[in-house]
Tab-separated table of C-alpha atoms in Angstrom:
chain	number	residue	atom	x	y	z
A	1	UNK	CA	26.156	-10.934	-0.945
A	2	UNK	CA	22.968	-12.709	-2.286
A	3	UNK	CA	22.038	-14.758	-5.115
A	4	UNK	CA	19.995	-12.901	-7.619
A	5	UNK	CA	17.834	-16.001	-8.311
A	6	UNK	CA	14.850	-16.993	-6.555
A	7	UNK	CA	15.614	-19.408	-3.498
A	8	UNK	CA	15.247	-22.770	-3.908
A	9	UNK	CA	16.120	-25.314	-6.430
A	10	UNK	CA	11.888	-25.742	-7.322
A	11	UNK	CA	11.080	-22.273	-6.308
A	12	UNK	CA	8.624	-20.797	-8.447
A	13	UNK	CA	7.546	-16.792	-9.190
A	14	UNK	CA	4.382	-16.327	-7.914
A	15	UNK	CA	1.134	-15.486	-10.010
A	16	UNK	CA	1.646	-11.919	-11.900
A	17	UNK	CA	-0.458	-9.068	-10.301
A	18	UNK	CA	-0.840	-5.980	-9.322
A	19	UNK	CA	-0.510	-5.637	-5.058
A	20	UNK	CA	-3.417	-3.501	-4.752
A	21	UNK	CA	-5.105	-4.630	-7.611
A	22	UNK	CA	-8.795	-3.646	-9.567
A	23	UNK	CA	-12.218	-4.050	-7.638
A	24	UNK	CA	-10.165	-5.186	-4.701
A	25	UNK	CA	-10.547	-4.546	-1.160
A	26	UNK	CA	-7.887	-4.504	1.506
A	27	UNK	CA	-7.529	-4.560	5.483
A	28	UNK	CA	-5.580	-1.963	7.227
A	29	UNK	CA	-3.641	-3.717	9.985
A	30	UNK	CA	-2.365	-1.316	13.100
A	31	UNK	CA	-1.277	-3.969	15.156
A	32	UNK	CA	1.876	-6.489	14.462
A	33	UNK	CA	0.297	-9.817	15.687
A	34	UNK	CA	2.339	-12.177	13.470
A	35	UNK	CA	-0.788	-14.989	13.827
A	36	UNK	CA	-3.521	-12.462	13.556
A	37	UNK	CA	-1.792	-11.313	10.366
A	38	UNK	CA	-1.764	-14.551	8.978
A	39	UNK	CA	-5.159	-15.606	9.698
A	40	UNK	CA	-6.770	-12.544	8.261
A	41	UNK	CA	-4.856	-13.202	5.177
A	42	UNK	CA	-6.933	-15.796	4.550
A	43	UNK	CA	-10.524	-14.467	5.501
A	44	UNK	CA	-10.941	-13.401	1.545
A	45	UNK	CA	-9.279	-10.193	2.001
A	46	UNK	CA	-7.298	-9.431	-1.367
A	47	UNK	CA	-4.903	-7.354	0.256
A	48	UNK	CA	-3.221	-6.285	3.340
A	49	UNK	CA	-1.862	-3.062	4.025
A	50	UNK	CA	0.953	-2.747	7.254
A	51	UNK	CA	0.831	0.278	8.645
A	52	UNK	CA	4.234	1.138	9.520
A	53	UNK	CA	3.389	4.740	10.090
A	54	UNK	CA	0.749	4.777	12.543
A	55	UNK	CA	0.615	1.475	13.375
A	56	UNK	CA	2.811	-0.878	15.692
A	57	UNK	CA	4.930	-2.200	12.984
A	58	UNK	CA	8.815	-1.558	13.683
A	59	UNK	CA	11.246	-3.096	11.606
A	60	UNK	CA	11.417	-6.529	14.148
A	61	UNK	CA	7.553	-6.944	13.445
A	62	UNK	CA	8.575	-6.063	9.796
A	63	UNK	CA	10.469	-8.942	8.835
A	64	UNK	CA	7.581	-11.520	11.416
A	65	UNK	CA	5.233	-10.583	9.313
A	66	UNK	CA	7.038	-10.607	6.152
A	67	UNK	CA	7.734	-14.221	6.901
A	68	UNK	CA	4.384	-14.898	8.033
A	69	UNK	CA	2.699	-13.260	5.186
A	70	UNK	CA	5.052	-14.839	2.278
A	71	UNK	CA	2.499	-18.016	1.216
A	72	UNK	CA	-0.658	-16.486	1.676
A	73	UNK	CA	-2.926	-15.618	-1.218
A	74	UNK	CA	-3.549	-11.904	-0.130
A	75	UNK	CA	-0.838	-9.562	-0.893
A	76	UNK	CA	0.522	-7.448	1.364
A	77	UNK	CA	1.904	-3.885	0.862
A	78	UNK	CA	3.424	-1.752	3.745
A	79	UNK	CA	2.782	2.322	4.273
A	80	UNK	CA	6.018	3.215	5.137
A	81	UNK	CA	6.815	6.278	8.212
A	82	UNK	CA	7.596	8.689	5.223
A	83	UNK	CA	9.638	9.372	2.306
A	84	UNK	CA	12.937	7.168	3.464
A	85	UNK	CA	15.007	4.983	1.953
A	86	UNK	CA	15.434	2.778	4.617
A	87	UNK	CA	11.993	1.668	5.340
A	88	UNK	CA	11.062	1.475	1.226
A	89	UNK	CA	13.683	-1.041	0.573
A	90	UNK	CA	13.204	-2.688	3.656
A	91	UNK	CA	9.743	-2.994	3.442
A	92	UNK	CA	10.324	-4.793	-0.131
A	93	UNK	CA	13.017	-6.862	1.094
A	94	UNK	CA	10.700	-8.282	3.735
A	95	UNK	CA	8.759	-9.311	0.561
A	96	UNK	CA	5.845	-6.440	0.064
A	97	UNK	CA	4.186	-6.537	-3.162
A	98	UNK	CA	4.258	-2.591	-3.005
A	99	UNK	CA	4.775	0.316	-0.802
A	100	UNK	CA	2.504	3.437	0.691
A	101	UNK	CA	4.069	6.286	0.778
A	102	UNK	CA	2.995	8.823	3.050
A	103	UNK	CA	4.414	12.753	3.844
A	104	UNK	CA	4.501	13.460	0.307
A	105	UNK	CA	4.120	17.202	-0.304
A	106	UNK	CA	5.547	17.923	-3.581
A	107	UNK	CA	6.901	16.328	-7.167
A	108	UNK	CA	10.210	16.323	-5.310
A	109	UNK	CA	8.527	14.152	-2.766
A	110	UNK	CA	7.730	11.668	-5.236
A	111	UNK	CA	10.295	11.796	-6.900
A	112	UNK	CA	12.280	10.526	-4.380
A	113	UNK	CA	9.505	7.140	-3.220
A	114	UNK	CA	9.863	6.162	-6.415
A	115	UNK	CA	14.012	6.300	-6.104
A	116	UNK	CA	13.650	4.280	-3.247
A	117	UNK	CA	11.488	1.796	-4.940
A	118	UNK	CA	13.447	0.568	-8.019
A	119	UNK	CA	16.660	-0.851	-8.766
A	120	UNK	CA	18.716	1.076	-11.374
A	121	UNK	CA	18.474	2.384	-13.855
A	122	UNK	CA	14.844	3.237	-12.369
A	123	UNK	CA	15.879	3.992	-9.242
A	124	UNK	CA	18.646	3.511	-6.126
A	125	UNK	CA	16.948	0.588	-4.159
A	126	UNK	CA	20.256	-1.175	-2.528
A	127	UNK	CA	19.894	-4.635	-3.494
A	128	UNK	CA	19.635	-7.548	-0.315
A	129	UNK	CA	16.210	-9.105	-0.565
A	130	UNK	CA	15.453	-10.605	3.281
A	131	UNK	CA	12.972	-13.388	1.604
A	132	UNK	CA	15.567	-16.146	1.471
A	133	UNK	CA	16.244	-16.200	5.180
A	134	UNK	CA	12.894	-18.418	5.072
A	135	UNK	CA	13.117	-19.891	1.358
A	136	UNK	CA	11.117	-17.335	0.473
A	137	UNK	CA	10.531	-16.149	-3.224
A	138	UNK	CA	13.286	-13.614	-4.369
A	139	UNK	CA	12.917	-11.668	-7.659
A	140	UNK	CA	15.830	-10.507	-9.734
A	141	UNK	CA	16.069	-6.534	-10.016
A	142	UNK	CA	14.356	-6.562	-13.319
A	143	UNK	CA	11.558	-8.870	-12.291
A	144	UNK	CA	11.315	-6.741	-8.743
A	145	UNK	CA	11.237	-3.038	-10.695
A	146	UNK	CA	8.582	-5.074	-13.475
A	147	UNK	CA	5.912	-6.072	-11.019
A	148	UNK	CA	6.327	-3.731	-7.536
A	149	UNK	CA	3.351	-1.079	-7.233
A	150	UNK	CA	4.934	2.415	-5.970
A	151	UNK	CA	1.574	3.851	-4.232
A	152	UNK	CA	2.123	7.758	-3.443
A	153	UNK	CA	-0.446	9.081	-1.268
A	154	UNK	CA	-2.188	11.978	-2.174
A	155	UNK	CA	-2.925	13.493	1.740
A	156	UNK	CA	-1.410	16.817	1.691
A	157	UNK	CA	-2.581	20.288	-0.267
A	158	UNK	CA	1.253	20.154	-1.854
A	159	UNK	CA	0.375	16.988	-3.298
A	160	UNK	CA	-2.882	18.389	-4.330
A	161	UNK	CA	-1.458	21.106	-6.083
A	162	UNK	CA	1.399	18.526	-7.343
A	163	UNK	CA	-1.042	16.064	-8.130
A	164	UNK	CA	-1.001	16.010	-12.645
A	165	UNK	CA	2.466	16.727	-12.316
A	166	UNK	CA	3.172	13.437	-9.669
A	167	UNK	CA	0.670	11.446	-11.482
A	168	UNK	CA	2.949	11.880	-14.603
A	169	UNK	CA	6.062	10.693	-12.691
A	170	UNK	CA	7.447	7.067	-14.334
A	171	UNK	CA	7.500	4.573	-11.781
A	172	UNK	CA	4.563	6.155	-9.996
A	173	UNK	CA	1.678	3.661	-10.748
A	174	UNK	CA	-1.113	4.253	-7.781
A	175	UNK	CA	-2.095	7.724	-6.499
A	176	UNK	CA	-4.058	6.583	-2.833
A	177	UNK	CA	-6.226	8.858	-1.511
A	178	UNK	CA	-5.596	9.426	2.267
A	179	UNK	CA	-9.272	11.501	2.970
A	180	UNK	CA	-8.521	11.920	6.787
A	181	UNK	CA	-5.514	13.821	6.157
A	182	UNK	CA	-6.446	15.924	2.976
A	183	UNK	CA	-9.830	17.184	4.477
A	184	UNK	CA	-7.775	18.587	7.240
A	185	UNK	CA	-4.997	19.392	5.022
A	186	UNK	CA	-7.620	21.324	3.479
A	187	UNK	CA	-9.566	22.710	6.138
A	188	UNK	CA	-12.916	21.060	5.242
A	189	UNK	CA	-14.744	18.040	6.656
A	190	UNK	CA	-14.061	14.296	5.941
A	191	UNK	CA	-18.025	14.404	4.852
A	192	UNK	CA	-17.501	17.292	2.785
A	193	UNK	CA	-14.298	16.004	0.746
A	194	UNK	CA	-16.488	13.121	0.557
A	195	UNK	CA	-19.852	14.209	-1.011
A	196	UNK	CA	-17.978	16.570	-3.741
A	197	UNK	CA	-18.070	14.496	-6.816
A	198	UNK	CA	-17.551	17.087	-9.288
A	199	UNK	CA	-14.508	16.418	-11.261
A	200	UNK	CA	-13.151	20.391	-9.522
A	201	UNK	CA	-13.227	18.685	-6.172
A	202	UNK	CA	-10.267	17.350	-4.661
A	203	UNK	CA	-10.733	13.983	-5.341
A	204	UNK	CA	-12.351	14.643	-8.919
A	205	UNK	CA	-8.799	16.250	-9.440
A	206	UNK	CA	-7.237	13.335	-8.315
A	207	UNK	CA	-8.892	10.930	-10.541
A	208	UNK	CA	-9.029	12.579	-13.490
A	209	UNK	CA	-5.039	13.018	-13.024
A	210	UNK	CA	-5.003	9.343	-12.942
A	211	UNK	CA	-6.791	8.972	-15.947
A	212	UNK	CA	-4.780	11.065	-17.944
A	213	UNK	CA	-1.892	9.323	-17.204
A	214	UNK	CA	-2.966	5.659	-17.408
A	215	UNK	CA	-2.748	4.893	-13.681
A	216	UNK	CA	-5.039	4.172	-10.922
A	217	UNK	CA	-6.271	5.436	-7.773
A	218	UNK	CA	-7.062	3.462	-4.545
A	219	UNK	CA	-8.028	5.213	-0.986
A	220	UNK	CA	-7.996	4.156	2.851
A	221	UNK	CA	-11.804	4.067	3.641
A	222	UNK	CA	-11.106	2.888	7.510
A	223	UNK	CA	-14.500	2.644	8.306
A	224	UNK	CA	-16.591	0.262	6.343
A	225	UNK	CA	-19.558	2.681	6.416
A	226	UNK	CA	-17.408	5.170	3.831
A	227	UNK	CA	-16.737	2.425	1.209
A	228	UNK	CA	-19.584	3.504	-0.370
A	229	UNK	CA	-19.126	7.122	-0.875
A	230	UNK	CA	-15.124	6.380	-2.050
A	231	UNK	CA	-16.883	3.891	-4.681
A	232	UNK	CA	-19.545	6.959	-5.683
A	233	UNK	CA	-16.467	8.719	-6.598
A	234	UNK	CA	-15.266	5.865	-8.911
A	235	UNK	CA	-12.685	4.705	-6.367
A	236	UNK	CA	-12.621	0.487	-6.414
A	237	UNK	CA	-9.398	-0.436	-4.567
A	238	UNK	CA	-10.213	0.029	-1.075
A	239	UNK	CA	-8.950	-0.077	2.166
A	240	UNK	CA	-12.779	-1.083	3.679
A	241	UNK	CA	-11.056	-1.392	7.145
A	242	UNK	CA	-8.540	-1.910	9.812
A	243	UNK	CA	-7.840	-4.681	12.087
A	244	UNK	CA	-9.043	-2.393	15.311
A	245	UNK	CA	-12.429	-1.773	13.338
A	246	UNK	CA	-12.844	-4.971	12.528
A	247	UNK	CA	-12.408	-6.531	15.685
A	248	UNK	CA	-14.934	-3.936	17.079
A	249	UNK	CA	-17.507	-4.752	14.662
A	250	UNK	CA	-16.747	-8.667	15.492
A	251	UNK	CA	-17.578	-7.615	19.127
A	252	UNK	CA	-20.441	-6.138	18.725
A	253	UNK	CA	-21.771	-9.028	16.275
A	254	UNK	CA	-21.252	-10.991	19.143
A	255	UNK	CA	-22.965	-9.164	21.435
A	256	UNK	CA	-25.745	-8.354	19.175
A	257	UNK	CA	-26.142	-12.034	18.636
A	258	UNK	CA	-26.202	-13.113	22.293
């Protein structure tokens, strides 16, 4: 149905690296403003995360922004509703660098977002990239499953509990924290979660799981003033904040100033 080479007589791969990538912080966007997107793409930003889940972003806005976002230097990565097959591959074919995958509460779990995520023999992602529809860059299955970051995020107690066994998975290469969720998955405060750096606590488990299994661990901060406790922990790939905090803080730099 497609061509399996990049569109474009002159069309070239772009640069080689990873979506969410070392010492790198990210913007969370809620909303699905296709020239908001776009512009905050280029404020220095090294990635951009589309939140699919609990943001505005339906599959419409999906492919705008995938459009929108296909030239820019930022990356952008989507976090997907759940574990579904549907929204994983189209997320990709809309051009993500990488996916977020929320929900997950066991191996099984993980199992499956990284099914979704590669072509065979990896995985089952159906092949039909959406990036030539605008000229856009188009990766052949071996290039896509070489380069594309499978992010699984660690939110849940099962994943907790899962989390040596998930980190261990092939085709898994990010665990991301999700704090929010964990604390109350585990009945404790966000603060709390936060301030235990012992290599017991949660998120001590979570990195030294990493670490043993030569992968990496980023984590949705949302409001700048918890970047630094995430990079106490050792955490550098960051979500510092969204588009709704940022336009608040904007506001109020405005305000402040006048």
């Amino acid at each position: 149905m497609y061509s399996t080479t990049p569109a474009g007589p002159d069309r070239e791969a772009p640069p080689d690296r990873a979506a969410i990538g070392p010492d790198s912080r990210g913007l969370w966007l809620m909303g699905n403003d296709v020239d908001l997107a776009r512009r905050l793409a280029g404020t220095g930003f090294d990635w951009l995360a589309l939140d699919a889940q609990h943001g505005a972003i339906d599959r419409s806005a999906l492919v705008d922004l995938g459009r929108a976002l296909g030239d820019v230097e930022a990356n952008f990565v989507v976090r997907v509703p759940g574990v579904d097959h549907a929204w994983i591959g189209a997320s990709l074919d809309a051009g993500a660098a990488g996916v977020i995958v929320p929900s997950i509460a066991s191996v099984e779990d993980a199992q499956e977002a990284v099914r979704a995520t590669y072509y065979p023999p990896l995985g089952e992602r159906s092949w039909g990239p959406l990036t030539p529809m605008w000229d856009g860059y188009a990766p052949d299955a071996e290039r896509a499953n070489a380069h594309v970051q499978c992010a699984v995020m660690i939110e849940t107690a099962g994943a907790l509990d899962a989390v040596e066994e998930i980190a261990a998975l092939d085709g898994v290469n990010l665990l991301f924290l999700g704090p929010v969720d964990l604390s109350l998955s585990l009945g404790m405060s966000l603060d709390d979660l936060l301030a235990d750096t012992s290599d017991s606590g949660p998120v001590g488990r979570i990195l030294a799981a990493a670490r043993s299994h030569g992968i990496e661990v980023a984590a949705f901060a949302g409001d700048p003033a918890r970047v630094p406790a995430l990079r106490a922990l050792g955490i550098d790939r960051i979500a510092v904040a969204t588009d709704i905090a940022l336009v608040a803080l904007g506001a109020q730099q405005v305000l402040d100033l006048t």
